[in-house]
């Protein structure tokens, strides 16, 4: 690898806007002067606000629903039977 051409890789906090949960990970999103930071376990990290994360996504929280106004899911289940769950 060529030295000096790769972005800095370091700890960054991702904050879910919907729930306020913070996930600390590593990323190439380097801290810029004047950007927001968040304190995690006594240390300050640059923070990136995200709209959806594992803490608020309906699939991961169990809040997801099948919206089917035309009856396609019921027709599929009648034809092929309900799968083992």
PDB file of N, CA and C in Angstrom:
ATOM      1  N   UNK A   1       0.836  -1.181   0.000  1.00  0.00           N
ATOM      2  CA  UNK A   1       0.000   0.000   0.000  1.00  0.00           C
ATOM      3  C   UNK A   1       0.880   1.243   0.000  1.00  0.00           C
ATOM      4  N   UNK A   2       0.448   2.252  -0.717  1.00  0.00           N
ATOM      5  CA  UNK A   2       1.182   3.509  -0.742  1.00  0.00           C
ATOM      6  C   UNK A   2       0.956   4.266   0.553  1.00  0.00           C
ATOM      7  N   UNK A   3       2.025   4.763   1.149  1.00  0.00           N
ATOM      8  CA  UNK A   3       1.856   5.542   2.379  1.00  0.00           C
ATOM      9  C   UNK A   3       1.310   6.936   2.073  1.00  0.00           C
ATOM     10  N   UNK A   4       0.503   7.452   2.995  1.00  0.00           N
ATOM     11  CA  UNK A   4       0.043   8.831   2.899  1.00  0.00           C
ATOM     12  C   UNK A   4      -1.179   9.071   2.039  1.00  0.00           C
ATOM     13  N   UNK A   5      -1.767   8.058   1.409  1.00  0.00           N
ATOM     14  CA  UNK A   5      -2.931   8.299   0.553  1.00  0.00           C
ATOM     15  C   UNK A   5      -4.225   7.796   1.180  1.00  0.00           C
ATOM     16  N   UNK A   6      -4.145   7.090   2.295  1.00  0.00           N
ATOM     17  CA  UNK A   6      -5.332   6.510   2.906  1.00  0.00           C
ATOM     18  C   UNK A   6      -5.874   7.419   4.002  1.00  0.00           C
ATOM     19  N   UNK A   7      -7.195   7.489   4.148  1.00  0.00           N
ATOM     20  CA  UNK A   7      -7.769   8.344   5.187  1.00  0.00           C
ATOM     21  C   UNK A   7      -7.479   7.779   6.577  1.00  0.00           C
ATOM     22  N   UNK A   8      -7.531   8.655   7.558  1.00  0.00           N
ATOM     23  CA  UNK A   8      -7.319   8.236   8.951  1.00  0.00           C
ATOM     24  C   UNK A   8      -8.427   7.283   9.371  1.00  0.00           C
ATOM     25  N   UNK A   9      -8.082   6.245  10.121  1.00  0.00           N
ATOM     26  CA  UNK A   9      -9.023   5.233  10.585  1.00  0.00           C
ATOM     27  C   UNK A   9      -8.976   5.213  12.097  1.00  0.00           C
ATOM     28  N   UNK A  10     -10.080   5.574  12.724  1.00  0.00           N
ATOM     29  CA  UNK A  10     -10.062   5.643  14.178  1.00  0.00           C
ATOM     30  C   UNK A  10     -11.444   5.520  14.773  1.00  0.00           C
ATOM     31  N   UNK A  11     -11.541   5.626  16.088  1.00  0.00           N
ATOM     32  CA  UNK A  11     -12.829   5.454  16.763  1.00  0.00           C
ATOM     33  C   UNK A  11     -13.795   6.594  16.449  1.00  0.00           C
ATOM     34  N   UNK A  12     -15.047   6.217  16.189  1.00  0.00           N
ATOM     35  CA  UNK A  12     -16.121   7.167  15.905  1.00  0.00           C
ATOM     36  C   UNK A  12     -17.388   6.634  16.561  1.00  0.00           C
ATOM     37  N   UNK A  13     -18.206   7.516  17.094  1.00  0.00           N
ATOM     38  CA  UNK A  13     -19.476   7.142  17.693  1.00  0.00           C
ATOM     39  C   UNK A  13     -20.602   7.452  16.705  1.00  0.00           C
ATOM     40  N   UNK A  14     -21.469   6.487  16.485  1.00  0.00           N
ATOM     41  CA  UNK A  14     -22.655   6.685  15.658  1.00  0.00           C
ATOM     42  C   UNK A  14     -23.858   6.764  16.588  1.00  0.00           C
ATOM     43  N   UNK A  15     -24.633   7.855  16.485  1.00  0.00           N
ATOM     44  CA  UNK A  15     -25.774   8.080  17.376  1.00  0.00           C
ATOM     45  C   UNK A  15     -27.075   7.996  16.573  1.00  0.00           C
ATOM     46  N   UNK A  16     -27.997   7.169  17.050  1.00  0.00           N
ATOM     47  CA  UNK A  16     -29.310   7.010  16.423  1.00  0.00           C
ATOM     48  C   UNK A  16     -30.181   8.201  16.810  1.00  0.00           C
ATOM     49  N   UNK A  17     -30.679   8.938  15.835  1.00  0.00           N
ATOM     50  CA  UNK A  17     -31.495  10.118  16.118  1.00  0.00           C
ATOM     51  C   UNK A  17     -32.829   9.754  16.753  1.00  0.00           C
ATOM     52  N   UNK A  18     -33.372   8.587  16.416  1.00  0.00           N
ATOM     53  CA  UNK A  18     -34.685   8.207  16.928  1.00  0.00           C
ATOM     54  C   UNK A  18     -34.635   7.785  18.394  1.00  0.00           C
ATOM     55  N   UNK A  19     -33.610   7.042  18.789  1.00  0.00           N
ATOM     56  CA  UNK A  19     -33.568   6.506  20.149  1.00  0.00           C
ATOM     57  C   UNK A  19     -32.502   7.143  21.015  1.00  0.00           C
ATOM     58  N   UNK A  20     -31.505   7.771  20.422  1.00  0.00           N
ATOM     59  CA  UNK A  20     -30.423   8.370  21.179  1.00  0.00           C
ATOM     60  C   UNK A  20     -29.326   7.386  21.557  1.00  0.00           C
ATOM     61  N   UNK A  21     -29.462   6.118  21.155  1.00  0.00           N
ATOM     62  CA  UNK A  21     -28.436   5.118  21.455  1.00  0.00           C
ATOM     63  C   UNK A  21     -27.157   5.429  20.684  1.00  0.00           C
ATOM     64  N   UNK A  22     -26.025   5.133  21.304  1.00  0.00           N
ATOM     65  CA  UNK A  22     -24.720   5.407  20.717  1.00  0.00           C
ATOM     66  C   UNK A  22     -23.966   4.098  20.539  1.00  0.00           C
ATOM     67  N   UNK A  23     -23.403   3.909  19.340  1.00  0.00           N
ATOM     68  CA  UNK A  23     -22.593   2.735  19.034  1.00  0.00           C
ATOM     69  C   UNK A  23     -21.188   3.226  18.732  1.00  0.00           C
ATOM     70  N   UNK A  24     -20.228   2.700  19.463  1.00  0.00           N
ATOM     71  CA  UNK A  24     -18.832   3.087  19.263  1.00  0.00           C
ATOM     72  C   UNK A  24     -18.160   2.060  18.364  1.00  0.00           C
ATOM     73  N   UNK A  25     -17.579   2.532  17.278  1.00  0.00           N
ATOM     74  CA  UNK A  25     -16.900   1.655  16.324  1.00  0.00           C
ATOM     75  C   UNK A  25     -15.727   2.419  15.725  1.00  0.00           C
ATOM     76  N   UNK A  26     -15.123   1.848  14.709  1.00  0.00           N
ATOM     77  CA  UNK A  26     -14.015   2.522  14.017  1.00  0.00           C
ATOM     78  C   UNK A  26     -14.463   2.844  12.602  1.00  0.00           C
ATOM     79  N   UNK A  27     -13.988   3.960  12.085  1.00  0.00           N
ATOM     80  CA  UNK A  27     -14.399   4.400  10.762  1.00  0.00           C
ATOM     81  C   UNK A  27     -13.347   5.329  10.180  1.00  0.00           C
ATOM     82  N   UNK A  28     -13.454   5.573   8.879  1.00  0.00           N
ATOM     83  CA  UNK A  28     -12.576   6.545   8.225  1.00  0.00           C
ATOM     84  C   UNK A  28     -13.149   7.951   8.292  1.00  0.00           C
ATOM     85  N   UNK A  29     -14.295   8.107   8.943  1.00  0.00           N
ATOM     86  CA  UNK A  29     -14.857   9.442   9.124  1.00  0.00           C
ATOM     87  C   UNK A  29     -14.054  10.147  10.203  1.00  0.00           C
ATOM     88  N   UNK A  30     -13.073  10.878   9.788  1.00  0.00           N
ATOM     89  CA  UNK A  30     -12.149  11.533  10.720  1.00  0.00           C
ATOM     90  C   UNK A  30     -12.811  12.739  11.373  1.00  0.00           C
ATOM     91  N   UNK A  31     -12.367  13.056  12.556  1.00  0.00           N
ATOM     92  CA  UNK A  31     -12.891  14.223  13.263  1.00  0.00           C
ATOM     93  C   UNK A  31     -12.434  15.498  12.574  1.00  0.00           C
ATOM     94  N   UNK A  32     -13.346  16.430  12.434  1.00  0.00           N
ATOM     95  CA  UNK A  32     -13.024  17.727  11.857  1.00  0.00           C
ATOM     96  C   UNK A  32     -13.167  18.777  12.939  1.00  0.00           C
ATOM     97  N   UNK A  33     -12.366  19.798  12.908  1.00  0.00           N
ATOM     98  CA  UNK A  33     -12.470  20.842  13.938  1.00  0.00           C
ATOM     99  C   UNK A  33     -13.867  21.462  13.949  1.00  0.00           C
ATOM    100  N   UNK A  34     -14.427  21.615  15.138  1.00  0.00           N
ATOM    101  CA  UNK A  34     -15.735  22.249  15.279  1.00  0.00           C
ATOM    102  C   UNK A  34     -16.902  21.285  15.171  1.00  0.00           C
ATOM    103  N   UNK A  35     -16.666  20.017  14.840  1.00  0.00           N
ATOM    104  CA  UNK A  35     -17.773  19.062  14.742  1.00  0.00           C
ATOM    105  C   UNK A  35     -18.166  18.559  16.112  1.00  0.00           C
ATOM    106  N   UNK A  36     -19.345  17.996  16.177  1.00  0.00           N
ATOM    107  CA  UNK A  36     -19.888  17.514  17.441  1.00  0.00           C
ATOM    108  C   UNK A  36     -19.110  16.303  17.943  1.00  0.00           C
ATOM    109  N   UNK A  37     -19.046  16.202  19.266  1.00  0.00           N
ATOM    110  CA  UNK A  37     -18.435  15.043  19.899  1.00  0.00           C
ATOM    111  C   UNK A  37     -19.393  14.522  20.955  1.00  0.00           C
ATOM    112  N   UNK A  38     -19.168  13.294  21.374  1.00  0.00           N
ATOM    113  CA  UNK A  38     -19.979  12.685  22.422  1.00  0.00           C
ATOM    114  C   UNK A  38     -19.046  11.979  23.390  1.00  0.00           C
ATOM    115  N   UNK A  39     -19.426  11.951  24.660  1.00  0.00           N
ATOM    116  CA  UNK A  39     -18.598  11.295  25.670  1.00  0.00           C
ATOM    117  C   UNK A  39     -19.111   9.877  25.893  1.00  0.00           C
ATOM    118  N   UNK A  40     -18.210   8.909  25.754  1.00  0.00           N
ATOM    119  CA  UNK A  40     -18.522   7.502  25.989  1.00  0.00           C
ATOM    120  C   UNK A  40     -17.485   6.962  26.955  1.00  0.00           C
ATOM    121  N   UNK A  41     -17.930   6.509  28.110  1.00  0.00           N
ATOM    122  CA  UNK A  41     -17.056   5.944  29.134  1.00  0.00           C
ATOM    123  C   UNK A  41     -15.881   6.861  29.472  1.00  0.00           C
ATOM    124  N   UNK A  42     -16.167   8.153  29.600  1.00  0.00           N
ATOM    125  CA  UNK A  42     -15.158   9.109  30.022  1.00  0.00           C
ATOM    126  C   UNK A  42     -14.244   9.644  28.933  1.00  0.00           C
ATOM    127  N   UNK A  43     -14.406   9.205  27.704  1.00  0.00           N
ATOM    128  CA  UNK A  43     -13.581   9.704  26.590  1.00  0.00           C
ATOM    129  C   UNK A  43     -14.481  10.357  25.562  1.00  0.00           C
ATOM    130  N   UNK A  44     -13.958  11.350  24.864  1.00  0.00           N
ATOM    131  CA  UNK A  44     -14.727  12.066  23.842  1.00  0.00           C
ATOM    132  C   UNK A  44     -14.388  11.505  22.460  1.00  0.00           C
ATOM    133  N   UNK A  45     -15.437  11.298  21.656  1.00  0.00           N
ATOM    134  CA  UNK A  45     -15.289  10.761  20.303  1.00  0.00           C
ATOM    135  C   UNK A  45     -16.090  11.627  19.337  1.00  0.00           C
ATOM    136  N   UNK A  46     -15.648  11.729  18.085  1.00  0.00           N
ATOM    137  CA  UNK A  46     -16.479  12.410  17.085  1.00  0.00           C
ATOM    138  C   UNK A  46     -17.763  11.607  16.902  1.00  0.00           C
ATOM    139  N   UNK A  47     -18.861  12.294  16.668  1.00  0.00           N
ATOM    140  CA  UNK A  47     -20.155  11.624  16.565  1.00  0.00           C
ATOM    141  C   UNK A  47     -20.763  11.862  15.188  1.00  0.00           C
ATOM    142  N   UNK A  48     -21.383  10.812  14.645  1.00  0.00           N
ATOM    143  CA  UNK A  48     -22.117  10.881  13.382  1.00  0.00           C
ATOM    144  C   UNK A  48     -23.555  10.510  13.702  1.00  0.00           C
ATOM    145  N   UNK A  49     -24.499  11.408  13.422  1.00  0.00           N
ATOM    146  CA  UNK A  49     -25.909  11.121  13.659  1.00  0.00           C
ATOM    147  C   UNK A  49     -26.479  10.372  12.467  1.00  0.00           C
ATOM    148  N   UNK A  50     -27.169   9.258  12.746  1.00  0.00           N
ATOM    149  CA  UNK A  50     -27.800   8.458  11.695  1.00  0.00           C
ATOM    150  C   UNK A  50     -29.292   8.395  11.958  1.00  0.00           C
ATOM    151  N   UNK A  51     -30.085   8.285  10.885  1.00  0.00           N
ATOM    152  CA  UNK A  51     -31.535   8.247  11.017  1.00  0.00           C
ATOM    153  C   UNK A  51     -32.032   6.895  11.521  1.00  0.00           C
ATOM    154  N   UNK A  52     -31.428   5.815  11.050  1.00  0.00           N
ATOM    155  CA  UNK A  52     -31.885   4.469  11.404  1.00  0.00           C
ATOM    156  C   UNK A  52     -30.684   3.617  11.773  1.00  0.00           C
ATOM    157  N   UNK A  53     -30.808   2.885  12.858  1.00  0.00           N
ATOM    158  CA  UNK A  53     -29.764   1.942  13.249  1.00  0.00           C
ATOM    159  C   UNK A  53     -30.450   0.656  13.721  1.00  0.00           C
ATOM    160  N   UNK A  54     -29.661  -0.269  14.216  1.00  0.00           N
ATOM    161  CA  UNK A  54     -30.211  -1.523  14.711  1.00  0.00           C
ATOM    162  C   UNK A  54     -31.150  -1.280  15.900  1.00  0.00           C
ATOM    163  N   UNK A  55     -31.009  -0.153  16.587  1.00  0.00           N
ATOM    164  CA  UNK A  55     -31.830   0.137  17.750  1.00  0.00           C
ATOM    165  C   UNK A  55     -33.204   0.680  17.393  1.00  0.00           C
ATOM    166  N   UNK A  56     -33.404   1.168  16.161  1.00  0.00           N
ATOM    167  CA  UNK A  56     -34.697   1.742  15.799  1.00  0.00           C
ATOM    168  C   UNK A  56     -35.300   1.156  14.533  1.00  0.00           C
ATOM    169  N   UNK A  57     -34.579   0.321  13.805  1.00  0.00           N
ATOM    170  CA  UNK A  57     -35.113  -0.243  12.562  1.00  0.00           C
ATOM    171  C   UNK A  57     -36.204  -1.261  12.885  1.00  0.00           C
ATOM    172  N   UNK A  58     -37.354  -1.177  12.223  1.00  0.00           N
ATOM    173  CA  UNK A  58     -38.466  -2.094  12.530  1.00  0.00           C
ATOM    174  C   UNK A  58     -38.111  -3.570  12.401  1.00  0.00           C
ATOM    175  N   UNK A  59     -37.249  -3.930  11.481  1.00  0.00           N
ATOM    176  CA  UNK A  59     -36.896  -5.341  11.321  1.00  0.00           C
ATOM    177  C   UNK A  59     -36.192  -5.861  12.568  1.00  0.00           C
ATOM    178  N   UNK A  60     -35.269  -5.097  13.102  1.00  0.00           N
ATOM    179  CA  UNK A  60     -34.486  -5.546  14.252  1.00  0.00           C
ATOM    180  C   UNK A  60     -35.214  -5.397  15.566  1.00  0.00           C
ATOM    181  N   UNK A  61     -36.175  -4.485  15.656  1.00  0.00           N
ATOM    182  CA  UNK A  61     -36.896  -4.282  16.915  1.00  0.00           C
ATOM    183  C   UNK A  61     -38.136  -5.156  17.018  1.00  0.00           C
ATOM    184  N   UNK A  62     -38.500  -5.862  15.945  1.00  0.00           N
ATOM    185  CA  UNK A  62     -39.696  -6.694  15.967  1.00  0.00           C
ATOM    186  C   UNK A  62     -40.972  -5.928  15.723  1.00  0.00           C
ATOM    187  N   UNK A  63     -40.879  -4.680  15.317  1.00  0.00           N
ATOM    188  CA  UNK A  63     -42.047  -3.841  15.075  1.00  0.00           C
ATOM    189  C   UNK A  63     -42.498  -3.883  13.617  1.00  0.00           C
ATOM    190  N   UNK A  64     -41.780  -4.628  12.782  1.00  0.00           N
ATOM    191  CA  UNK A  64     -42.093  -4.660  11.354  1.00  0.00           C
ATOM    192  C   UNK A  64     -43.428  -5.319  11.083  1.00  0.00           C
ATOM    193  N   UNK A  65     -44.104  -4.870  10.021  1.00  0.00           N
ATOM    194  CA  UNK A  65     -45.388  -5.427   9.636  1.00  0.00           C
ATOM    195  C   UNK A  65     -45.385  -5.629   8.126  1.00  0.00           C
ATOM    196  N   UNK A  66     -46.231  -6.540   7.696  1.00  0.00           N
ATOM    197  CA  UNK A  66     -46.434  -6.734   6.272  1.00  0.00           C
ATOM    198  C   UNK A  66     -47.662  -5.925   5.894  1.00  0.00           C
ATOM    199  N   UNK A  67     -47.479  -4.937   5.031  1.00  0.00           N
ATOM    200  CA  UNK A  67     -48.603  -4.138   4.550  1.00  0.00           C
ATOM    201  C   UNK A  67     -49.033  -4.700   3.207  1.00  0.00           C
ATOM    202  N   UNK A  68     -50.219  -5.283   3.182  1.00  0.00           N
ATOM    203  CA  UNK A  68     -50.691  -5.935   1.976  1.00  0.00           C
ATOM    204  C   UNK A  68     -52.172  -5.622   1.803  1.00  0.00           C
ATOM    205  N   UNK A  69     -52.460  -4.605   1.013  1.00  0.00           N
ATOM    206  CA  UNK A  69     -53.849  -4.209   0.824  1.00  0.00           C
ATOM    207  C   UNK A  69     -54.547  -5.003  -0.270  1.00  0.00           C
ATOM    208  N   UNK A  70     -53.797  -5.738  -1.075  1.00  0.00           N
ATOM    209  CA  UNK A  70     -54.398  -6.471  -2.185  1.00  0.00           C
ATOM    210  C   UNK A  70     -54.530  -7.963  -1.918  1.00  0.00           C
ATOM    211  N   UNK A  71     -54.144  -8.428  -0.723  1.00  0.00           N
ATOM    212  CA  UNK A  71     -54.337  -9.826  -0.370  1.00  0.00           C
ATOM    213  C   UNK A  71     -53.323 -10.778  -0.973  1.00  0.00           C
ATOM    214  N   UNK A  72     -52.180 -10.291  -1.392  1.00  0.00           N
ATOM    215  CA  UNK A  72     -51.181 -11.166  -2.017  1.00  0.00           C
ATOM    216  C   UNK A  72     -50.585 -12.165  -1.029  1.00  0.00           C
ATOM    217  N   UNK A  73     -50.366 -11.727   0.216  1.00  0.00           N
ATOM    218  CA  UNK A  73     -49.801 -12.633   1.213  1.00  0.00           C
ATOM    219  C   UNK A  73     -50.786 -13.762   1.505  1.00  0.00           C
ATOM    220  N   UNK A  74     -52.062 -13.428   1.679  1.00  0.00           N
ATOM    221  CA  UNK A  74     -53.069 -14.454   1.947  1.00  0.00           C
ATOM    222  C   UNK A  74     -53.202 -15.406   0.762  1.00  0.00           C
ATOM    223  N   UNK A  75     -53.154 -14.903  -0.453  1.00  0.00           N
ATOM    224  CA  UNK A  75     -53.242 -15.764  -1.635  1.00  0.00           C
ATOM    225  C   UNK A  75     -52.048 -16.706  -1.694  1.00  0.00           C
ATOM    226  N   UNK A  76     -50.873 -16.224  -1.378  1.00  0.00           N
ATOM    227  CA  UNK A  76     -49.681 -17.069  -1.361  1.00  0.00           C
ATOM    228  C   UNK A  76     -49.815 -18.150  -0.303  1.00  0.00           C
ATOM    229  N   UNK A  77     -50.271 -17.782   0.878  1.00  0.00           N
ATOM    230  CA  UNK A  77     -50.423 -18.767   1.954  1.00  0.00           C
ATOM    231  C   UNK A  77     -51.500 -19.791   1.630  1.00  0.00           C
ATOM    232  N   UNK A  78     -52.579 -19.391   0.956  1.00  0.00           N
ATOM    233  CA  UNK A  78     -53.613 -20.363   0.544  1.00  0.00           C
ATOM    234  C   UNK A  78     -53.062 -21.343  -0.478  1.00  0.00           C
ATOM    235  N   UNK A  79     -52.277 -20.830  -1.397  1.00  0.00           N
ATOM    236  CA  UNK A  79     -51.764 -21.670  -2.468  1.00  0.00           C
ATOM    237  C   UNK A  79     -50.676 -22.628  -1.988  1.00  0.00           C
ATOM    238  N   UNK A  80     -49.728 -22.107  -1.223  1.00  0.00           N
ATOM    239  CA  UNK A  80     -48.574 -22.909  -0.839  1.00  0.00           C
ATOM    240  C   UNK A  80     -48.560 -23.332   0.632  1.00  0.00           C
ATOM    241  N   UNK A  81     -49.496 -22.873   1.407  1.00  0.00           N
ATOM    242  CA  UNK A  81     -49.531 -23.212   2.815  1.00  0.00           C
ATOM    243  C   UNK A  81     -48.585 -22.320   3.600  1.00  0.00           C
ATOM    244  N   UNK A  82     -48.843 -22.249   4.861  1.00  0.00           N
ATOM    245  CA  UNK A  82     -47.994 -21.414   5.723  1.00  0.00           C
ATOM    246  C   UNK A  82     -46.719 -22.166   6.022  1.00  0.00           C
ATOM    247  N   UNK A  83     -45.556 -21.507   5.823  1.00  0.00           N
ATOM    248  CA  UNK A  83     -44.259 -22.138   6.055  1.00  0.00           C
ATOM    249  C   UNK A  83     -44.010 -22.375   7.538  1.00  0.00           C
ATOM    250  N   UNK A  84     -43.140 -23.300   7.840  1.00  0.00           N
ATOM    251  CA  UNK A  84     -42.783 -23.602   9.218  1.00  0.00           C
ATOM    252  C   UNK A  84     -42.016 -22.424   9.812  1.00  0.00           C
ATOM    253  N   UNK A  85     -42.473 -21.926  10.943  1.00  0.00           N
ATOM    254  CA  UNK A  85     -41.804 -20.795  11.591  1.00  0.00           C
ATOM    255  C   UNK A  85     -41.383 -21.166  12.959  1.00  0.00           C
TER     256      UNK A  85
END
